[in-house]
């Protein structure tokens, strides 16, 4: 599954990043394999989405989020 399909409130773990012009920039911001991401919300029309990565919040276009392959974390 890719990050753009994750609902708000869900936490996921990054598996890998597909090739894209933003790959290196995302990796420098901490979006690397094994990182836990929490999807916080989406804008009223769905784009961009707000995520929490490590200790900061990041707004990301859904087009860019579809390049991040993730797996759902079990809920407690």
Tab-separated table of C-alpha atoms in Angstrom, residues 2-44:
chain	number	residue	atom	x	y	z
A	2	UNK	CA	1.153	3.547	-0.559
A	3	UNK	CA	0.946	6.492	1.838
A	4	UNK	CA	-1.712	8.321	-0.191
A	5	UNK	CA	-4.231	5.529	0.639
A	6	UNK	CA	-3.790	5.716	4.432
A	7	UNK	CA	-6.670	7.228	6.424
A	8	UNK	CA	-6.221	10.046	8.921
A	9	UNK	CA	-5.385	8.765	12.407
A	10	UNK	CA	-3.541	5.672	11.165
A	11	UNK	CA	0.137	4.939	11.780
A	12	UNK	CA	2.274	3.171	9.206
A	13	UNK	CA	5.864	2.044	8.761
A	14	UNK	CA	7.816	3.042	5.658
A	15	UNK	CA	8.932	-0.001	3.651
A	16	UNK	CA	10.693	1.844	0.821
A	17	UNK	CA	10.521	4.891	-1.447
A	18	UNK	CA	9.961	4.469	-5.166
A	19	UNK	CA	12.067	6.465	-7.601
A	20	UNK	CA	10.946	10.088	-7.845
A	21	UNK	CA	12.466	13.551	-8.099
A	22	UNK	CA	11.781	14.051	-4.363
A	23	UNK	CA	13.281	10.780	-3.119
A	24	UNK	CA	16.546	12.261	-1.857
A	25	UNK	CA	14.798	15.233	-0.266
A	26	UNK	CA	12.295	12.998	1.545
A	27	UNK	CA	15.119	10.792	2.780
A	28	UNK	CA	17.010	13.838	4.102
A	29	UNK	CA	13.845	14.789	6.038
A	30	UNK	CA	13.766	11.395	7.756
A	31	UNK	CA	11.369	9.466	5.512
A	32	UNK	CA	13.451	6.288	5.262
A	33	UNK	CA	12.760	2.560	5.592
A	34	UNK	CA	11.548	1.660	9.073
A	35	UNK	CA	10.326	5.151	9.980
A	36	UNK	CA	6.894	5.357	11.613
A	37	UNK	CA	4.561	7.934	10.061
A	38	UNK	CA	1.211	9.031	11.456
A	39	UNK	CA	-1.315	10.517	9.043
A	40	UNK	CA	-2.862	13.500	10.818
A	41	UNK	CA	-5.347	14.997	8.362
A	42	UNK	CA	-6.153	16.002	4.805
A	43	UNK	CA	-7.155	19.349	3.387
A	44	UNK	CA	-10.883	19.776	2.632
